[in-house]
Coordinates of C-alpha atoms and ligand atoms in Angstrom, one line a residue:
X287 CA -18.0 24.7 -27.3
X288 CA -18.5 28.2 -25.8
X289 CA -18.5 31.4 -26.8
X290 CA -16.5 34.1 -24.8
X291 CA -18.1 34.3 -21.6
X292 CA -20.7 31.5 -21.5
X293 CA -19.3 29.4 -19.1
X294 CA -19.2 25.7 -19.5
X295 CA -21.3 23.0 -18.0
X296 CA -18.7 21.8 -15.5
X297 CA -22.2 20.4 -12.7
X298 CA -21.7 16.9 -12.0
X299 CA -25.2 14.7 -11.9
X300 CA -28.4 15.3 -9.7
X301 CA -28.0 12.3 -7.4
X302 CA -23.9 12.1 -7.6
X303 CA -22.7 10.5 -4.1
X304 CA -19.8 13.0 -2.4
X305 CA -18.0 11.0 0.4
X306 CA -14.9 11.3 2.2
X307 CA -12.8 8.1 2.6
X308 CA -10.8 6.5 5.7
X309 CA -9.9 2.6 6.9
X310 CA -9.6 1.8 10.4
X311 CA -6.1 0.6 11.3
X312 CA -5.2 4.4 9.6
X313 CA -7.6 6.2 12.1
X314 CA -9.3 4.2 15.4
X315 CA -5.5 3.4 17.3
X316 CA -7.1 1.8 21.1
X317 CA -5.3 -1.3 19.2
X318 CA -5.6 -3.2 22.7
X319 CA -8.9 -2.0 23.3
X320 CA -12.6 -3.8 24.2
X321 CA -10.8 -7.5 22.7
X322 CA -9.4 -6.6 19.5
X323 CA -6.8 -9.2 18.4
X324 CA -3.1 -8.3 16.7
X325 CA -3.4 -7.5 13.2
X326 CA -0.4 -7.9 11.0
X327 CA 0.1 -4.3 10.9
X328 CA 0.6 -4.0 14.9
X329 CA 3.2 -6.6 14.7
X330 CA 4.8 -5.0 11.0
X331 CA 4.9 -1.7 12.6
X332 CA 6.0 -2.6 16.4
X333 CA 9.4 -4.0 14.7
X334 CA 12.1 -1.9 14.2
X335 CA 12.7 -0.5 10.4
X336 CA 9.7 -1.1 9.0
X337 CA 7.6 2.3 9.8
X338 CA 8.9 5.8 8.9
X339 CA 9.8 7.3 12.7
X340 CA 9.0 3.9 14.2
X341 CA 5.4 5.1 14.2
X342 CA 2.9 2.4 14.9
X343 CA -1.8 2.8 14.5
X344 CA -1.5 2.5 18.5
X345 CA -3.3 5.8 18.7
X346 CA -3.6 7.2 14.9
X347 CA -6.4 9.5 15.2
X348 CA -7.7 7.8 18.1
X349 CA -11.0 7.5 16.4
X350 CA -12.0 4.7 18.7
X351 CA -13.0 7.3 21.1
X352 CA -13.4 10.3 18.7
X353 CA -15.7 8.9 16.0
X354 CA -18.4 11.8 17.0
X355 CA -16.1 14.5 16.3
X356 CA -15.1 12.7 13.3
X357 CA -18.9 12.6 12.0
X358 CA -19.2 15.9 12.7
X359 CA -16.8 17.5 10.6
X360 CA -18.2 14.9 7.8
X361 CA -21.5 16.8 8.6
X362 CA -20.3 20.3 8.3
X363 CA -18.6 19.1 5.1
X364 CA -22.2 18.0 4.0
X365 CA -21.3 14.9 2.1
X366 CA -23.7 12.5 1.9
X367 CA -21.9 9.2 2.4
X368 CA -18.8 7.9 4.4
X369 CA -16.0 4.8 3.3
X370 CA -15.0 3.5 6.6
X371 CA -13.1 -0.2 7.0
X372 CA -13.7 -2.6 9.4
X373 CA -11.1 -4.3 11.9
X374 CA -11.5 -7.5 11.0
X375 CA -9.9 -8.5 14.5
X376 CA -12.3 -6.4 16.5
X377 CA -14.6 -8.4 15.2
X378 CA -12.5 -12.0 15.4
X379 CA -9.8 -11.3 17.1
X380 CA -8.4 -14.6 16.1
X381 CA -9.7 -14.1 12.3
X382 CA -12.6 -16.7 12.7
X383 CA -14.2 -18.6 15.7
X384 CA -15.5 -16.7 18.7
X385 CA -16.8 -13.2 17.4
X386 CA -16.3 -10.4 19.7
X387 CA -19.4 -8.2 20.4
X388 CA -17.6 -5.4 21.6
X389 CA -16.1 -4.9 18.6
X390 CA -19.1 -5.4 17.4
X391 CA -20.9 -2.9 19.2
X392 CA -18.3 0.1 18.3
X393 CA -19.0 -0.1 14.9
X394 CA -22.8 -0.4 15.6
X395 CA -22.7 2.9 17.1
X396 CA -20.4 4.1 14.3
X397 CA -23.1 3.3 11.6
X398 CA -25.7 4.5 13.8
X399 CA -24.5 8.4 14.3
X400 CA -23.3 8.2 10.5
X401 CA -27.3 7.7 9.8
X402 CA -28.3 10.0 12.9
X403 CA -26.3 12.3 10.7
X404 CA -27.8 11.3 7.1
X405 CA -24.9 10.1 6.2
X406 CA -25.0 6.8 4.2
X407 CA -21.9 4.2 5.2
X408 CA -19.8 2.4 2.6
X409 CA -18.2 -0.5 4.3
X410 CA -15.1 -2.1 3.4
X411 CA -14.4 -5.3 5.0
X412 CA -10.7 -5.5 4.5
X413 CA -7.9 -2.7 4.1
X414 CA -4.8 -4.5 5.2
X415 CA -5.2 -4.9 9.2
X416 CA -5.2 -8.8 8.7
X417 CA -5.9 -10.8 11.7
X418 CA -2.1 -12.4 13.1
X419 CA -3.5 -15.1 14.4
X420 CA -4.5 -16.5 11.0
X421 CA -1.6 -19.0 9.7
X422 CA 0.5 -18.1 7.1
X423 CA -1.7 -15.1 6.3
X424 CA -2.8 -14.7 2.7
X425 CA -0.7 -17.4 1.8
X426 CA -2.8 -19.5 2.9
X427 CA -5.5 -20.5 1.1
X428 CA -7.8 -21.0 4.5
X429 CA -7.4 -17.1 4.6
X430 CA -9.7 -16.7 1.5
X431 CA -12.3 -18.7 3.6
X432 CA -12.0 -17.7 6.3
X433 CA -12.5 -13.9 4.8
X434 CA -15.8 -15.1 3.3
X435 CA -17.2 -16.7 6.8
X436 CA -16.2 -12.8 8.5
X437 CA -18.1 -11.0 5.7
X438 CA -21.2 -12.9 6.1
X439 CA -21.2 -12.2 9.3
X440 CA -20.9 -9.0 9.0
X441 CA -23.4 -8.7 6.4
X442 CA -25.7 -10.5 8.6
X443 CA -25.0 -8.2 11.5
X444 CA -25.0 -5.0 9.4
X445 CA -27.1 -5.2 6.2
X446 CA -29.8 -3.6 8.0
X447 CA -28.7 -0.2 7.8
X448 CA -25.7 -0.3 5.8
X449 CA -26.7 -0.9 2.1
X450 CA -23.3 -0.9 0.6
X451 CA -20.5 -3.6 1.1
X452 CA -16.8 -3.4 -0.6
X453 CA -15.3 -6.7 0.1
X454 CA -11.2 -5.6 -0.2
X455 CA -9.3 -3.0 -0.7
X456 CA -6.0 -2.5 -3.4
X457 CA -5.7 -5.8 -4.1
X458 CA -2.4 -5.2 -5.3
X459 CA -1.3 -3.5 -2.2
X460 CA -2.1 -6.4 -0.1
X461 CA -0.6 -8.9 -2.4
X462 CA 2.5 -7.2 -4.2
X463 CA 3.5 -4.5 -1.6
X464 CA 3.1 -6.8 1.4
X465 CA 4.6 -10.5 -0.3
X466 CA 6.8 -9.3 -2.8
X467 CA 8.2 -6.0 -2.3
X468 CA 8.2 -6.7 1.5
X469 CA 7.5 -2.7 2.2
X470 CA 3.9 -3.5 3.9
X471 CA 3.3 -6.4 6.4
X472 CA 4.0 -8.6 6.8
X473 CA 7.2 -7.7 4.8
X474 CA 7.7 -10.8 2.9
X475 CA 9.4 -10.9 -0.4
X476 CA 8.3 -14.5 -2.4
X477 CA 9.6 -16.1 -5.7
X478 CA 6.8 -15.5 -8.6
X479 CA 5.2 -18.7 -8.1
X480 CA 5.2 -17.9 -4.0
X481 CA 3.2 -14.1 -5.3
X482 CA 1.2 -15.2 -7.9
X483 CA -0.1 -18.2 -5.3
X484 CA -0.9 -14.5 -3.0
X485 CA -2.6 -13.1 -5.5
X486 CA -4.9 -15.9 -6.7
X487 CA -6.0 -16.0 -2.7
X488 CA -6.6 -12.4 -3.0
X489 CA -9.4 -12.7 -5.5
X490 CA -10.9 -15.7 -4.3
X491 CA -11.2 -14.1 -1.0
X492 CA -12.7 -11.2 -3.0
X493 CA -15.2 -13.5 -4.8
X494 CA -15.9 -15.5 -2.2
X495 CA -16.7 -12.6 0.0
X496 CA -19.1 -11.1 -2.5
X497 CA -20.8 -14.1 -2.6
X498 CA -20.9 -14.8 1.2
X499 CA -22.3 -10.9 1.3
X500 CA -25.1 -11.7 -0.4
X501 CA -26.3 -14.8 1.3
X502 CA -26.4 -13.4 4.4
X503 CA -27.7 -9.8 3.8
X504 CA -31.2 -8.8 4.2
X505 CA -32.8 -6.7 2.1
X506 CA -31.4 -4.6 -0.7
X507 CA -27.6 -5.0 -0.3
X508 CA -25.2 -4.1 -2.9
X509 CA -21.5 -5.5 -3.0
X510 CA -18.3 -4.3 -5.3
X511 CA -14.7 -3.8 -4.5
X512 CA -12.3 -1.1 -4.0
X513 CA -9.2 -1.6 -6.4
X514 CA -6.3 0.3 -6.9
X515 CA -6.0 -1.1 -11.1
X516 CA -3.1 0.6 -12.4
X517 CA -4.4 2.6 -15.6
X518 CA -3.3 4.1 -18.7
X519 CA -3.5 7.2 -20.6
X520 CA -3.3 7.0 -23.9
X521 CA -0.4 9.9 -24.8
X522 CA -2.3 11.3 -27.7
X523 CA -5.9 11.0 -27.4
X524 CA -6.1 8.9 -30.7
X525 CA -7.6 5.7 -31.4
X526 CA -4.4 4.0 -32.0
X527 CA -3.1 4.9 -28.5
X528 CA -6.8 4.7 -26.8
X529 CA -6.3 1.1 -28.1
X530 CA -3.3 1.1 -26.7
X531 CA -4.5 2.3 -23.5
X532 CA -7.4 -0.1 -23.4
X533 CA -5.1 -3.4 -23.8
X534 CA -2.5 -2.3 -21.7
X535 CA -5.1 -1.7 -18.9
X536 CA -6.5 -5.3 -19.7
X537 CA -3.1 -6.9 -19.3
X538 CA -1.3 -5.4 -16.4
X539 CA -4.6 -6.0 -14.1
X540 CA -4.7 -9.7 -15.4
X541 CA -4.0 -11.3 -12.3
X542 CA -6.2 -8.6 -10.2
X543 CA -9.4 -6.4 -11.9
X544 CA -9.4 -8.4 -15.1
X545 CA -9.4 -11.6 -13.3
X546 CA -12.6 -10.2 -11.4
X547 CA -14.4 -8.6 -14.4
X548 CA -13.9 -11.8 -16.5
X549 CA -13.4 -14.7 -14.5
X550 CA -10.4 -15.9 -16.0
X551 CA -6.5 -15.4 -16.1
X552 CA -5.8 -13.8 -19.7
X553 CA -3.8 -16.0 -22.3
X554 CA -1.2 -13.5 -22.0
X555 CA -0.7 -13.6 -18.0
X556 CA -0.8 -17.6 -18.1
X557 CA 2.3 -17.8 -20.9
X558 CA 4.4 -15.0 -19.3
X559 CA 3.6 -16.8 -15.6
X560 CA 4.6 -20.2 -17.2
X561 CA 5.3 -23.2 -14.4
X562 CA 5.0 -19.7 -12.0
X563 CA 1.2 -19.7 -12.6
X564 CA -1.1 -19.8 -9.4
X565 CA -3.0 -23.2 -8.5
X566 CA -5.8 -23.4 -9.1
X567 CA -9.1 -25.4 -8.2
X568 CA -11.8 -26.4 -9.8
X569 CA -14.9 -23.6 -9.4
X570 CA -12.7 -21.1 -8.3
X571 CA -12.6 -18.9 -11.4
X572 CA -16.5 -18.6 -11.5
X573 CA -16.0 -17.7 -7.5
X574 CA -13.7 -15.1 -8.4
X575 CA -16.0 -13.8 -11.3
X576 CA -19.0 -13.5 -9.2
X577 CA -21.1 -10.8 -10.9
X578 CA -20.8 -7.3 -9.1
X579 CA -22.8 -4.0 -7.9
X580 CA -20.5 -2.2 -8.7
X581 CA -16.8 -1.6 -9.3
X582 CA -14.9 1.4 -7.0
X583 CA -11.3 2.5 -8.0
X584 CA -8.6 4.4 -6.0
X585 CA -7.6 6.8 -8.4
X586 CA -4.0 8.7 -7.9
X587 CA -1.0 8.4 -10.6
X588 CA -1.1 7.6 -14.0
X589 CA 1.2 5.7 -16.7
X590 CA 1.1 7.1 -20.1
X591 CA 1.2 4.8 -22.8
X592 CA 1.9 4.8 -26.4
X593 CA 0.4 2.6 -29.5
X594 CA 4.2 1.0 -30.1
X595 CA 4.1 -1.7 -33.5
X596 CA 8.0 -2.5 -32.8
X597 CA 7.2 -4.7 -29.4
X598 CA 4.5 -7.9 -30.0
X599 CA 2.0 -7.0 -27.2
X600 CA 1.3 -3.7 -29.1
X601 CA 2.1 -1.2 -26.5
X602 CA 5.2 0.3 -24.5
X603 CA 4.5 2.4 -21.1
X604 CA 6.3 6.1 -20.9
X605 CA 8.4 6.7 -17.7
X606 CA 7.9 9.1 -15.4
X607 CA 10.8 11.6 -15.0
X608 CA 12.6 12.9 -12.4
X609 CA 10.4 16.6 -13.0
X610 CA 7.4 15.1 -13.8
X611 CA 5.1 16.9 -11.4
X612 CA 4.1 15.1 -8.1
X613 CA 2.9 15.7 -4.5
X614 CA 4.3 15.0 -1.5
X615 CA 4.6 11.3 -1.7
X616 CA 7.3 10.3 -4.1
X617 CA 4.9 7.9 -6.3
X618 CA 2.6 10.0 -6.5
X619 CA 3.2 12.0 -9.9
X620 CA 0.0 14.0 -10.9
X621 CA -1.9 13.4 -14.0
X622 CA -5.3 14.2 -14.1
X623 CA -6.2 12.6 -17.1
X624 CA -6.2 9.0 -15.1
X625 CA -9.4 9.7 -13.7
X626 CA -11.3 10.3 -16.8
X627 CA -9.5 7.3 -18.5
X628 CA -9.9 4.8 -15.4
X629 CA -13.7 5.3 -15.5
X630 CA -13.8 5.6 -19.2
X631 CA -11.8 2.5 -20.1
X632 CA -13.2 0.5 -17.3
X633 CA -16.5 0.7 -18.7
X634 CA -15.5 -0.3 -22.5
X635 CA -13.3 -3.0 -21.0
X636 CA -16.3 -4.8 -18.2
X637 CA -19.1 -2.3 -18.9
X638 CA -19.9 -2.9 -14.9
X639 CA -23.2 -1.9 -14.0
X640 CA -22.1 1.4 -11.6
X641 CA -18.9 3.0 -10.3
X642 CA -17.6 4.7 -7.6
X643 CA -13.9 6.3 -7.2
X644 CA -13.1 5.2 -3.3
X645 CA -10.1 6.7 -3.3
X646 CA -8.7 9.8 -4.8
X647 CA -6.8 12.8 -2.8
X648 CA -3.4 13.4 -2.2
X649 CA -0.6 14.2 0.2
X650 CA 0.8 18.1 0.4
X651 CA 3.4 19.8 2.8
X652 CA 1.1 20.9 5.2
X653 CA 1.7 23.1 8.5
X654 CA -0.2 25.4 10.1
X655 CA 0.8 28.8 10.3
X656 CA 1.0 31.1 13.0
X657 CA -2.8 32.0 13.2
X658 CA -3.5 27.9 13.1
X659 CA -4.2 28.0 9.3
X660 CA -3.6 25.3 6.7
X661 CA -3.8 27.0 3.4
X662 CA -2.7 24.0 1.3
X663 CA -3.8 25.3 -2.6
X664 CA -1.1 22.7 -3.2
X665 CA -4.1 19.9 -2.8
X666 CA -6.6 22.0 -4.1
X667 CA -4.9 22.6 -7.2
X668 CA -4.9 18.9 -7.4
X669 CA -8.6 17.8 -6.4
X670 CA -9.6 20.6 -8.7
X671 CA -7.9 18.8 -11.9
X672 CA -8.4 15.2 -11.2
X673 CA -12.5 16.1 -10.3
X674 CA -12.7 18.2 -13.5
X675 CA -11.5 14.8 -15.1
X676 CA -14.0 13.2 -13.1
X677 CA -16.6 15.4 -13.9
X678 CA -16.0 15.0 -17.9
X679 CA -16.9 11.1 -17.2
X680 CA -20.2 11.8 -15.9
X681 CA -20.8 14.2 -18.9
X682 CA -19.8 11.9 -21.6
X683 CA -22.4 9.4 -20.1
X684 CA -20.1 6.8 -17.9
X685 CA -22.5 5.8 -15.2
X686 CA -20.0 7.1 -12.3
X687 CA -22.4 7.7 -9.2
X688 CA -19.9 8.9 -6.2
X689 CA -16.3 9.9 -5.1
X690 CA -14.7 9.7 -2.0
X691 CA -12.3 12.0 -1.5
X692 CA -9.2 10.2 0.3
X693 CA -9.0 11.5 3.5
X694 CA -11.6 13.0 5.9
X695 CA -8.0 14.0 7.9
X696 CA -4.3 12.6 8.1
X697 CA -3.9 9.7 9.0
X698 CA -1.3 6.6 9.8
X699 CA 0.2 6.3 5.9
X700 CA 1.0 2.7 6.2
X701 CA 4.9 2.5 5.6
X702 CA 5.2 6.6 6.0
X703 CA 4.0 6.7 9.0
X704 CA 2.8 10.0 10.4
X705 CA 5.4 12.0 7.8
X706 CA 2.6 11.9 4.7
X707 CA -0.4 13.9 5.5
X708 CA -3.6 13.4 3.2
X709 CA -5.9 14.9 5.3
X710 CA -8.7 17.7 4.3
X711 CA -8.8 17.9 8.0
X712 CA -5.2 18.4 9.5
X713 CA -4.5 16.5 12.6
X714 CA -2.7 17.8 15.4
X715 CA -1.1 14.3 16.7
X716 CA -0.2 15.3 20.2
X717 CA -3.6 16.9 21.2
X718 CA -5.9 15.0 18.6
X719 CA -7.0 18.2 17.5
X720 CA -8.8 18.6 14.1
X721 CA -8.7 21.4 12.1
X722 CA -10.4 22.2 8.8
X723 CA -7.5 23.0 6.0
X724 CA -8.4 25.2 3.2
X725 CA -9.1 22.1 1.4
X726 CA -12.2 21.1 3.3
X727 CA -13.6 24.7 2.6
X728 CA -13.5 24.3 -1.1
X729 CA -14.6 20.9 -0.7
X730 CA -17.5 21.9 1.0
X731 CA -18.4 24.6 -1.5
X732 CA -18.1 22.0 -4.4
X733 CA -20.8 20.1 -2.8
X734 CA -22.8 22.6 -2.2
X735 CA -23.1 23.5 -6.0
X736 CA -22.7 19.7 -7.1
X737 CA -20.2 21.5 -9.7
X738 CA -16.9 22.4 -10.1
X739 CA -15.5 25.7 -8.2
Ligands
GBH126 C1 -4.2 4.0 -0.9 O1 -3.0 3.4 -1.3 C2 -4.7 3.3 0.3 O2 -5.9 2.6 0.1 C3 -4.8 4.1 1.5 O3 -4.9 3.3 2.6 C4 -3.6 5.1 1.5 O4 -3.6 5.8 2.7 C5 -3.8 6.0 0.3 O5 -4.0 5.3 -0.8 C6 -2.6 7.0 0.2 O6 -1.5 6.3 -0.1 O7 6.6 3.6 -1.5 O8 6.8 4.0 -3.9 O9 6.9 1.8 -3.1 C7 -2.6 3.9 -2.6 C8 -1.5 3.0 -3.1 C9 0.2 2.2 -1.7 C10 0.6 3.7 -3.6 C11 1.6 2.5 -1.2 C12 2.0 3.9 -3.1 C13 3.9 3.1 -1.9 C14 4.7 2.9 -3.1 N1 -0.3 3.3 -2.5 N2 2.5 2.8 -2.3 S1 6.4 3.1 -2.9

């Protein structure tokens, strides 16, 4: 719609949220610090095999004792919010009972210089770092509850300044990657019945979270989660493969986002599940449907999809290929298109009120050079597509408010260690230093203009 050398309209909205995203067992190591109990990670990456390099969160970016610096650089980046996690065993070290106040207290003085700063914290209450001392972990059902009794607290302790709550995040991370694939703690790989059993506790914990939030916050509190819903893009943007896209979507999040937006398992998730189906009690649908805020997805790789009559659910996913272009992370093939079709087809799917993207960023072969530079175009090349995708959303109307761009700085990547940077800041690991990368310039500049650059 332009003529030659009238440029396009590529601003995002007036009041659109920039953030930078990071969870704690990834940056705050001092893992035996001021009472904080063993989380499942600690024990996951302390034994041999699991962790790229053996590396363990002991230190990470030692943000424990460097969250200042850390705010700092969010202020120079001047975004206006921050996604930070919670340690759930700072907090109980045991998962429930006696709460710690020290734990307590460090995340009090977190919040306080992210406002000093005018910086607005996002707080998710669980990415991964479960308490060890809770039995059987999520396969317990007592772990959903005892989720719910740790949120209100927090809530209670924290809904005074912080105005946004995200109960979990990646519920099929926690689930699937952790009690079926075995490559995340704690490393278990269950029969179907054994995951779906996981999974049903991971959206009651999420429901019963959100609804444990709310009773206990004060004032205007809002409360959504942070899910990693695998998405679609239809091949061809036609309607026979946008349909194809939408249903897909619908049916491979059954047991996660679908579950959530609609309070019940799909027809087509409860015949393929069979006798492997999750118990279920009586409430615990409506619990797990508990109305939301708002939804936030973690945005990264895509699946095409194609309209496809000759299979019976209507639809048959394309595989990636071995060129398929990807970053540094081997699953993480690049296709900006996701982002514009994960907020557009969430919103015809569950029309949700508002939504955020918590996540979106990427890994890149970083190093510094000689003069201590990090020119890494690799990731802006990236951040540049996907947010252009991003940016069409908001301009076709989808009531996307913020994105957090995943991460602030490298950081602990869970099975790959220290080896998978996704930092805007790199991290030197020995010395702690921080140092922006090209990245965080252009970053910065895109704020600064609220448009694309
Ligand atoms: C998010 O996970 C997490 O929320 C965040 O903590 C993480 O650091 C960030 O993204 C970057 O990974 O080894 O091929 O079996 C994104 C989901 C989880 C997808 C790990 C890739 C490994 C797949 N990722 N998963 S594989």
């Amino acid at each position: 719609n332009a003529i030659a050398g009238t440029p396009i309209d590529r601003s995002f909205p007036k009041d659109f949220r920039w953030g930078c995203a990071t969870a704690s067992y990834q940056i705050e190591g001092a893992v035996n610090e001021d009472g904080r109990g063993a989380s499942i990670w600690d024990t996951f990456s302390h034994t041999p095999g699991k962790v790229a390099n053996g590396d363990t969160g002991d230190v990470a970016c030692d943000s424990y004792h460097r969250y200042r610096e850390d705010i700092a650089l969010l202020k120079n980046l001047g975004v206006g919010v921050y996604r930070m996690s919670i340690a759930w065993s700072r907090i109980f070290p045991d998962g429930r009972g006696q709460p710690n106040q020290k734990g307590l207290d460090y995340y009090n003085r977190v919040i306080d210089a992210l406002l000093a700063a005018g910086i607005q914290p996002y707080v998710t209450l669980f990415h991964w770092d479960l308490p060890q001392a809770l039995p059987g972990g999520w396969q317990n059902r007592d772990t959903a509850h005892a989720f719910a009794d740790y949120a209100g607290y927090m809530a209670g302790k924290l809904s005074d300044r912080v105005r946004h709550f995200i109960t979990v995040n990646e519920l099929r991370c926690f689930t699937d990657l952790s009690y079926q694939v075995g490559i995340h703690a704690p490393g278990l790989k269950l029969p179907p019945a054994g995951i779906n059993q996981v999974r049903h506790h991971g959206v009651l914990a999420h429901g019963l979270g959100a609804q444990a939030v709310r009773a206990h916050a004060k004032g205007d509190t809002q409360v959504g989660i942070a899910d990693n819903t695998s998405f679609f893009v239809p091949v061809i943007e036609t309607s026979e493969h946008i349909a194809a896209a939408k249903k897909a979507t619908r049916e491979d999040n059954a047991m996660f986002l679908t579950a959530i937006m609609e309070g019940r398992y799909i027809d087509s998730y409860l015949a393929a599940a069979g006798k492997d189906a999750p118990k279920v009690q009586a409430g615990d649908m409506a619990t797990i449907g508990t109305p939301l805020d708002f939804v936030a997805l973690n945005i990264y790789t895509p699946t095409y999809v194609k309209a496809d009559p000759s299979v019976p659910r209507g639809w048959t996913p394309l595989p990636h290929l071995p060129q398929s272009p990807r970053m540094a992370s081997p699953w993480l093939y690049v296709g900006p298109e996701v982002a514009f079709w994960g907020v557009r087809l969430t919103s015809e799917l569950w029309n949700p009120k508002s939504l955020y993207i918590s996540e979106n960023g990427c890994s890149a072969d970083d190093v510094l050079d000689a003069q201590g530079r990090d020119d890494d175009a690799d990731r802006i090349m990236y951040l540049r597509n996907y947010l252009g995708q991003f940016q069409r959303a908001t301009a076709e109307g989808y009531p996307l408010h913020g994105y957090f761009l995943w991460s602030l700085m490298d950081n602990f990547e869970w099975a790959d260690g220290y080896t998978k940077r996704f930092g805007i800041h790199y991290v030197d690991f020995k010395t702690q230093q921080r140092t922006p990368k090209l990245s965080a310039q252009w970053y910065k500049e895109l704020i600064r203009r609220n448009a694309l650059v």
